[in-house]
Amino acid sequence: MSVLPGLNSYGEGVTESPSATPGSPPPVPPPTPPSAPRGLVADVVLPCLDEAEALPWVLARIPDGWRAVVVDNGSSDGSSEVARSLGATVVHEPRRGFGAACHAGLLAAEAEYVCFCDCDASLDPAELVRYVRDVASGTADLVLGRRRPQGPGAWPPHARAGNLALARMLRRRTGLRLHDLGPLRAARREALLGLGLTDRRSGYPLQMVVRAADAGWRVAEYDVPYLPRTGKSKVTGTWRGTWHAVRDMRKVLAEPAVAERVPAGVR
């Protein structure tokens, strides 16, 4: 997610990759997604707004035995029907906003561990197995993916610069030395609910990290391949989208620390 001019994966203030043209095929995945260790079950929340093209690839990469929770945030391209036909659980969130979709998915999740991933084929949800493994073992309480662009156009330079600026502001606010606040992440469901997340727009992913840091969570970061998205971005760097993103983030960063927030749980 980026501060200027873009933030979230499908909503406010996102920039469109020059190489991601509508109708382009999704990236070819490795042969099969990895199987999760026995007994390690997670729900993967996939906020979705007009991602019918990308859904088959994304859902095919969900680790075996895990549940995909596709949160339709007002799609008009049949995304929910595609997701349902491919075996995903579909949740409808009529209130527009990246945070609204993510939180609806969190509320609908039932597994002990919850993951989040963009639904545009820019990130491989199969990467989440090691994230959940770290959370389950107590190595970390929240694991994030540090996006590494694969090929030209996957992550425009101005978007990367904005993300770097956000990471620096986060460091000043929390002390966390993160490089990215991307959408690929995992944590325990009850612990996430205990953070009391309130942002329902662009600030949701940032608020999750800020409040986790305030509660003393151990936050880890892994490199993850970042591919040109499938299909067309929704608000492609508009002034209105940018203004909303900046406003949302400033509000989150201005929040006072609340030490008594619920900790990450059993370790």
mmCIF file of C-alpha atoms in Angstrom:
data_model
loop_
_atom_site.group_PDB
_atom_site.id
_atom_site.type_symbol
_atom_site.label_atom_id
_atom_site.label_comp_id
_atom_site.label_asym_id
_atom_site.label_seq_id
_atom_site.Cartn_x
_atom_site.Cartn_y
_atom_site.Cartn_z
ATOM 1 C CA MET A 1 0.000 0.000 0.000
ATOM 2 C CA SER A 2 1.286 3.403 -0.796
ATOM 3 C CA VAL A 3 0.793 6.888 0.587
ATOM 4 C CA LEU A 4 1.174 8.926 -2.585
ATOM 5 C CA PRO A 5 -0.562 8.498 -4.878
ATOM 6 C CA GLY A 6 -1.956 5.035 -4.018
ATOM 7 C CA LEU A 7 -2.767 2.874 -1.066
ATOM 8 C CA ASN A 8 -4.911 -0.156 -1.211
ATOM 9 C CA SER A 9 -5.188 -3.040 -3.587
ATOM 10 C CA TYR A 10 -8.467 -2.202 -5.192
ATOM 11 C CA GLY A 11 -9.858 0.986 -3.813
ATOM 12 C CA GLU A 12 -8.891 4.467 -2.827
ATOM 13 C CA GLY A 13 -5.909 6.028 -4.561
ATOM 14 C CA VAL A 14 -4.471 3.022 -6.361
ATOM 15 C CA THR A 15 -2.159 3.493 -9.328
ATOM 16 C CA GLU A 16 -2.506 1.338 -12.409
ATOM 17 C CA SER A 17 0.480 -0.661 -13.563
ATOM 18 C CA PRO A 18 1.392 0.174 -17.176
ATOM 19 C CA SER A 19 1.853 -3.506 -18.021
ATOM 20 C CA ALA A 20 -1.374 -4.690 -16.418
ATOM 21 C CA THR A 21 -3.847 -4.426 -19.240
ATOM 22 C CA PRO A 22 -7.469 -5.551 -19.007
ATOM 23 C CA GLY A 23 -7.838 -9.071 -20.320
ATOM 24 C CA SER A 24 -4.209 -10.057 -19.745
ATOM 25 C CA PRO A 25 -3.868 -13.621 -18.434
ATOM 26 C CA PRO A 26 -2.900 -14.129 -14.808
ATOM 27 C CA PRO A 27 0.653 -15.254 -14.075
ATOM 28 C CA VAL A 28 1.429 -18.946 -14.453
ATOM 29 C CA PRO A 29 1.584 -20.473 -10.970
ATOM 30 C CA PRO A 30 4.012 -23.103 -9.746
ATOM 31 C CA PRO A 31 2.658 -26.647 -10.264
ATOM 32 C CA THR A 32 0.639 -26.904 -7.053
ATOM 33 C CA PRO A 33 0.105 -24.795 -3.935
ATOM 34 C CA PRO A 34 1.845 -26.152 -0.848
ATOM 35 C CA SER A 35 -0.132 -28.160 1.643
ATOM 36 C CA ALA A 36 -0.358 -26.680 5.105
ATOM 37 C CA PRO A 37 1.031 -28.756 7.986
ATOM 38 C CA ARG A 38 -1.509 -31.127 9.475
ATOM 39 C CA GLY A 39 -3.814 -29.324 11.915
ATOM 40 C CA LEU A 40 -2.727 -25.856 10.778
ATOM 41 C CA VAL A 41 -5.929 -24.390 9.346
ATOM 42 C CA ALA A 42 -6.513 -20.794 8.301
ATOM 43 C CA ASP A 43 -9.100 -18.635 6.576
ATOM 44 C CA VAL A 44 -7.819 -16.370 3.798
ATOM 45 C CA VAL A 45 -9.734 -13.087 3.451
ATOM 46 C CA LEU A 46 -9.791 -11.790 -0.133
ATOM 47 C CA PRO A 47 -11.313 -8.301 -0.516
ATOM 48 C CA CYS A 48 -12.786 -8.195 -4.009
ATOM 49 C CA LEU A 49 -14.060 -5.514 -6.357
ATOM 50 C CA ASP A 50 -14.461 -6.654 -9.978
ATOM 51 C CA GLU A 51 -11.771 -9.329 -9.956
ATOM 52 C CA ALA A 52 -13.512 -12.078 -11.990
ATOM 53 C CA GLU A 53 -10.444 -12.411 -14.245
ATOM 54 C CA ALA A 54 -7.998 -12.970 -11.416
ATOM 55 C CA LEU A 55 -10.123 -15.150 -9.143
ATOM 56 C CA PRO A 56 -9.456 -18.546 -10.796
ATOM 57 C CA TRP A 57 -5.684 -18.141 -10.387
ATOM 58 C CA VAL A 58 -5.916 -16.722 -6.873
ATOM 59 C CA LEU A 59 -8.286 -19.392 -5.581
ATOM 60 C CA ALA A 60 -6.196 -22.163 -7.155
ATOM 61 C CA ARG A 61 -3.265 -20.953 -5.031
ATOM 62 C CA ILE A 62 -5.074 -21.194 -1.676
ATOM 63 C CA PRO A 63 -3.256 -23.859 0.385
ATOM 64 C CA ASP A 64 -5.010 -27.215 0.571
ATOM 65 C CA GLY A 65 -7.424 -27.460 3.477
ATOM 66 C CA TRP A 66 -7.726 -23.691 3.953
ATOM 67 C CA ARG A 67 -10.874 -21.684 3.317
ATOM 68 C CA ALA A 68 -11.046 -18.742 0.935
ATOM 69 C CA VAL A 69 -13.375 -15.959 2.116
ATOM 70 C CA VAL A 70 -14.054 -13.669 -0.841
ATOM 71 C CA VAL A 71 -15.590 -10.385 0.282
ATOM 72 C CA ASP A 72 -17.486 -8.859 -2.627
ATOM 73 C CA ASN A 73 -17.440 -5.102 -2.183
ATOM 74 C CA GLY A 74 -19.948 -4.246 -4.911
ATOM 75 C CA SER A 75 -18.614 -6.036 -7.999
ATOM 76 C CA SER A 76 -20.486 -5.736 -11.278
ATOM 77 C CA ASP A 77 -18.493 -8.329 -13.262
ATOM 78 C CA GLY A 78 -19.862 -11.494 -11.649
ATOM 79 C CA SER A 79 -16.957 -11.892 -9.231
ATOM 80 C CA SER A 80 -19.125 -13.395 -6.496
ATOM 81 C CA GLU A 81 -20.569 -16.004 -8.874
ATOM 82 C CA VAL A 82 -17.091 -16.943 -10.087
ATOM 83 C CA ALA A 83 -15.802 -17.232 -6.518
ATOM 84 C CA ARG A 84 -18.755 -19.331 -5.400
ATOM 85 C CA SER A 85 -18.428 -21.657 -8.395
ATOM 86 C CA LEU A 86 -14.795 -22.245 -7.442
ATOM 87 C CA GLY A 87 -15.661 -23.241 -3.880
ATOM 88 C CA ALA A 88 -14.982 -20.013 -2.013
ATOM 89 C CA THR A 89 -17.136 -18.671 0.785
ATOM 90 C CA VAL A 90 -18.620 -15.400 -0.457
ATOM 91 C CA VAL A 91 -19.454 -12.500 1.859
ATOM 92 C CA HIS A 92 -21.163 -9.360 0.577
ATOM 93 C CA GLU A 93 -20.083 -6.015 2.053
ATOM 94 C CA PRO A 94 -22.151 -3.191 0.530
ATOM 95 C CA ARG A 95 -20.220 -0.425 2.268
ATOM 96 C CA ARG A 96 -17.398 0.554 -0.088
ATOM 97 C CA GLY A 97 -13.884 0.681 1.284
ATOM 98 C CA PHE A 98 -10.857 -1.588 1.554
ATOM 99 C CA GLY A 99 -11.114 -1.660 5.330
ATOM 100 C CA ALA A 100 -14.835 -2.418 5.211
ATOM 101 C CA ALA A 101 -14.185 -5.439 3.000
ATOM 102 C CA CYS A 102 -11.248 -6.682 5.079
ATOM 103 C CA HIS A 103 -13.113 -6.362 8.362
ATOM 104 C CA ALA A 104 -16.215 -8.076 6.993
ATOM 105 C CA GLY A 105 -13.963 -10.977 6.069
ATOM 106 C CA LEU A 106 -12.381 -10.998 9.521
ATOM 107 C CA LEU A 107 -15.823 -11.134 11.134
ATOM 108 C CA ALA A 108 -16.860 -13.967 8.811
ATOM 109 C CA ALA A 109 -13.679 -15.961 9.482
ATOM 110 C CA GLU A 110 -13.916 -18.949 11.810
ATOM 111 C CA ALA A 111 -10.423 -20.428 11.847
ATOM 112 C CA GLU A 112 -7.917 -19.689 14.599
ATOM 113 C CA TYR A 113 -5.617 -18.039 12.062
ATOM 114 C CA VAL A 114 -6.682 -15.415 9.541
ATOM 115 C CA CYS A 115 -4.764 -14.254 6.506
ATOM 116 C CA PHE A 116 -5.329 -11.354 4.123
ATOM 117 C CA CYS A 117 -4.382 -11.255 0.457
ATOM 118 C CA ASP A 118 -5.219 -9.084 -2.526
ATOM 119 C CA CYS A 119 -7.554 -10.627 -5.059
ATOM 120 C CA ASP A 120 -5.910 -9.305 -8.243
ATOM 121 C CA ALA A 121 -3.250 -12.014 -8.796
ATOM 122 C CA SER A 122 -0.429 -9.681 -7.799
ATOM 123 C CA LEU A 123 0.365 -11.820 -4.745
ATOM 124 C CA ASP A 124 0.457 -15.593 -4.298
ATOM 125 C CA PRO A 125 -1.636 -16.760 -1.308
ATOM 126 C CA ALA A 126 0.417 -19.967 -1.200
ATOM 127 C CA GLU A 127 3.129 -17.842 0.452
ATOM 128 C CA LEU A 128 0.932 -17.604 3.531
ATOM 129 C CA VAL A 129 1.750 -21.091 4.815
ATOM 130 C CA ARG A 130 5.027 -19.972 6.397
ATOM 131 C CA TYR A 131 3.337 -16.856 7.779
ATOM 132 C CA VAL A 132 0.779 -18.917 9.663
ATOM 133 C CA ARG A 133 3.445 -21.391 10.730
ATOM 134 C CA ASP A 134 5.369 -18.565 12.406
ATOM 135 C CA VAL A 135 2.263 -17.262 14.175
ATOM 136 C CA ALA A 136 1.285 -20.748 15.353
ATOM 137 C CA SER A 137 4.792 -21.491 16.666
ATOM 138 C CA GLY A 138 4.973 -18.197 18.565
ATOM 139 C CA THR A 139 7.821 -16.821 16.456
ATOM 140 C CA ALA A 140 5.671 -13.798 15.534
ATOM 141 C CA ASP A 141 2.230 -12.388 16.295
ATOM 142 C CA LEU A 142 1.724 -10.618 12.968
ATOM 143 C CA VAL A 143 3.545 -11.496 9.737
ATOM 144 C CA LEU A 144 3.601 -9.170 6.728
ATOM 145 C CA GLY A 145 4.809 -9.561 3.157
ATOM 146 C CA ARG A 146 7.476 -7.180 1.854
ATOM 147 C CA ARG A 147 6.654 -6.813 -1.835
ATOM 148 C CA ARG A 148 9.468 -7.393 -4.333
ATOM 149 C CA PRO A 149 8.384 -6.294 -7.842
ATOM 150 C CA GLN A 150 8.701 -8.916 -10.565
ATOM 151 C CA GLY A 151 9.170 -7.234 -13.932
ATOM 152 C CA PRO A 152 8.527 -3.692 -15.176
ATOM 153 C CA GLY A 153 5.279 -2.089 -14.160
ATOM 154 C CA ALA A 154 4.583 -4.347 -11.177
ATOM 155 C CA TRP A 155 5.142 -1.486 -8.737
ATOM 156 C CA PRO A 156 5.667 2.001 -10.214
ATOM 157 C CA PRO A 157 8.553 4.026 -8.701
ATOM 158 C CA HIS A 158 6.291 6.774 -7.339
ATOM 159 C CA ALA A 159 4.159 4.196 -5.530
ATOM 160 C CA ARG A 160 7.262 2.611 -4.019
ATOM 161 C CA ALA A 161 8.473 6.029 -2.880
ATOM 162 C CA GLY A 162 5.159 6.677 -1.172
ATOM 163 C CA ASN A 163 5.298 3.329 0.580
ATOM 164 C CA LEU A 164 8.816 4.103 1.824
ATOM 165 C CA ALA A 165 7.622 7.405 3.246
ATOM 166 C CA LEU A 166 4.806 5.612 5.049
ATOM 167 C CA ALA A 167 7.224 3.053 6.501
ATOM 168 C CA ARG A 168 9.373 5.885 7.871
ATOM 169 C CA MET A 169 6.373 7.572 9.474
ATOM 170 C CA LEU A 170 5.366 4.251 11.012
ATOM 171 C CA ARG A 171 8.875 3.821 12.409
ATOM 172 C CA ARG A 172 8.714 7.223 14.089
ATOM 173 C CA ARG A 173 5.277 6.426 15.516
ATOM 174 C CA THR A 174 5.898 2.835 16.702
ATOM 175 C CA GLY A 175 9.593 1.982 16.429
ATOM 176 C CA LEU A 176 8.877 -0.855 13.999
ATOM 177 C CA ARG A 177 11.530 -1.084 11.284
ATOM 178 C CA LEU A 178 9.354 -2.349 8.455
ATOM 179 C CA HIS A 179 9.952 -1.816 4.743
ATOM 180 C CA ASP A 180 6.418 -2.393 3.481
ATOM 181 C CA LEU A 181 2.851 -2.469 4.756
ATOM 182 C CA GLY A 182 1.546 -4.668 1.966
ATOM 183 C CA PRO A 183 -1.720 -6.581 2.015
ATOM 184 C CA LEU A 184 -0.290 -10.105 2.462
ATOM 185 C CA ARG A 185 -0.432 -10.843 6.196
ATOM 186 C CA ALA A 186 -1.424 -13.348 8.888
ATOM 187 C CA ALA A 187 -2.324 -13.337 12.596
ATOM 188 C CA ARG A 188 -4.642 -14.991 15.106
ATOM 189 C CA ARG A 189 -8.300 -14.153 14.568
ATOM 190 C CA GLU A 190 -9.198 -13.419 18.194
ATOM 191 C CA ALA A 191 -6.141 -11.247 18.635
ATOM 192 C CA LEU A 192 -7.035 -9.193 15.561
ATOM 193 C CA LEU A 193 -10.572 -8.703 16.825
ATOM 194 C CA GLY A 194 -9.109 -7.570 20.136
ATOM 195 C CA LEU A 195 -7.317 -4.692 18.425
ATOM 196 C CA GLY A 196 -10.665 -2.960 17.952
ATOM 197 C CA LEU A 197 -9.939 -1.825 14.391
ATOM 198 C CA THR A 198 -12.219 1.026 13.352
ATOM 199 C CA ASP A 199 -10.929 2.320 10.000
ATOM 200 C CA ARG A 200 -13.018 1.093 7.086
ATOM 201 C CA ARG A 201 -11.158 2.775 4.246
ATOM 202 C CA SER A 202 -7.513 3.067 3.239
ATOM 203 C CA GLY A 203 -6.149 3.241 6.772
ATOM 204 C CA TYR A 204 -7.216 -0.272 7.818
ATOM 205 C CA PRO A 205 -3.937 -2.108 7.054
ATOM 206 C CA LEU A 206 -1.905 0.661 8.686
ATOM 207 C CA GLN A 207 -4.161 0.761 11.737
ATOM 208 C CA MET A 208 -3.704 -2.989 12.179
ATOM 209 C CA VAL A 209 0.067 -2.606 12.354
ATOM 210 C CA VAL A 210 -0.005 0.508 14.562
ATOM 211 C CA ARG A 211 -2.335 -1.049 17.104
ATOM 212 C CA ALA A 212 -0.430 -4.327 17.048
ATOM 213 C CA ALA A 213 2.763 -2.412 17.818
ATOM 214 C CA ASP A 214 1.039 -0.482 20.604
ATOM 215 C CA ALA A 215 -0.042 -3.802 22.124
ATOM 216 C CA GLY A 216 3.510 -5.142 22.073
ATOM 217 C CA TRP A 217 3.063 -7.649 19.263
ATOM 218 C CA ARG A 218 6.085 -9.137 17.541
ATOM 219 C CA VAL A 219 5.833 -8.179 13.883
ATOM 220 C CA ALA A 220 7.808 -10.073 11.235
ATOM 221 C CA GLU A 221 8.336 -9.350 7.550
ATOM 222 C CA TYR A 222 9.112 -11.676 4.626
ATOM 223 C CA ASP A 223 10.058 -10.872 1.049
ATOM 224 C CA VAL A 224 7.310 -11.859 -1.379
ATOM 225 C CA PRO A 225 7.172 -11.692 -5.218
ATOM 226 C CA TYR A 226 4.903 -8.875 -6.414
ATOM 227 C CA LEU A 227 3.435 -9.408 -9.894
ATOM 228 C CA PRO A 228 1.665 -7.047 -12.290
ATOM 229 C CA ARG A 229 -1.996 -7.206 -11.374
ATOM 230 C CA THR A 230 -4.600 -8.875 -13.577
ATOM 231 C CA GLY A 231 -7.272 -6.577 -15.000
ATOM 232 C CA LYS A 232 -7.753 -2.880 -14.500
ATOM 233 C CA SER A 233 -7.164 -0.958 -11.290
ATOM 234 C CA LYS A 234 -10.151 0.806 -9.766
ATOM 235 C CA VAL A 235 -9.334 4.378 -8.616
ATOM 236 C CA THR A 236 -6.134 4.917 -10.625
ATOM 237 C CA GLY A 237 -4.363 7.666 -8.735
ATOM 238 C CA THR A 238 -7.166 10.217 -8.740
ATOM 239 C CA TRP A 239 -6.870 13.356 -6.620
ATOM 240 C CA ARG A 240 -9.988 12.335 -4.732
ATOM 241 C CA GLY A 241 -8.612 8.876 -4.010
ATOM 242 C CA THR A 242 -5.249 10.263 -3.005
ATOM 243 C CA TRP A 243 -6.805 12.810 -0.675
ATOM 244 C CA HIS A 244 -8.884 10.119 1.037
ATOM 245 C CA ALA A 245 -5.848 7.851 1.429
ATOM 246 C CA VAL A 246 -3.685 10.567 2.948
ATOM 247 C CA ARG A 247 -6.472 11.690 5.245
ATOM 248 C CA ASP A 248 -7.113 8.138 6.456
ATOM 249 C CA MET A 249 -3.449 7.458 7.163
ATOM 250 C CA ARG A 250 -2.826 10.707 8.964
ATOM 251 C CA LYS A 251 -5.772 9.967 11.191
ATOM 252 C CA VAL A 252 -4.386 6.525 12.030
ATOM 253 C CA LEU A 253 -0.871 7.811 12.730
ATOM 254 C CA ALA A 254 -2.300 10.493 15.004
ATOM 255 C CA GLU A 255 -4.007 7.934 17.244
ATOM 256 C CA PRO A 256 -2.646 7.876 20.801
ATOM 257 C CA ALA A 257 -1.115 4.620 21.940
ATOM 258 C CA VAL A 258 -3.422 2.513 24.116
ATOM 259 C CA ALA A 259 -1.316 0.148 26.211
ATOM 260 C CA GLU A 260 -4.236 -1.872 27.545
ATOM 261 C CA ARG A 261 -5.304 -3.230 24.167
ATOM 262 C CA VAL A 262 -5.705 -7.002 24.033
ATOM 263 C CA PRO A 263 -2.337 -8.737 23.546
ATOM 264 C CA ALA A 264 -1.693 -11.239 20.764
ATOM 265 C CA GLY A 265 -2.808 -14.177 22.842
ATOM 266 C CA VAL A 266 -1.334 -17.572 23.648
ATOM 267 C CA ARG A 267 2.333 -17.851 22.738
#
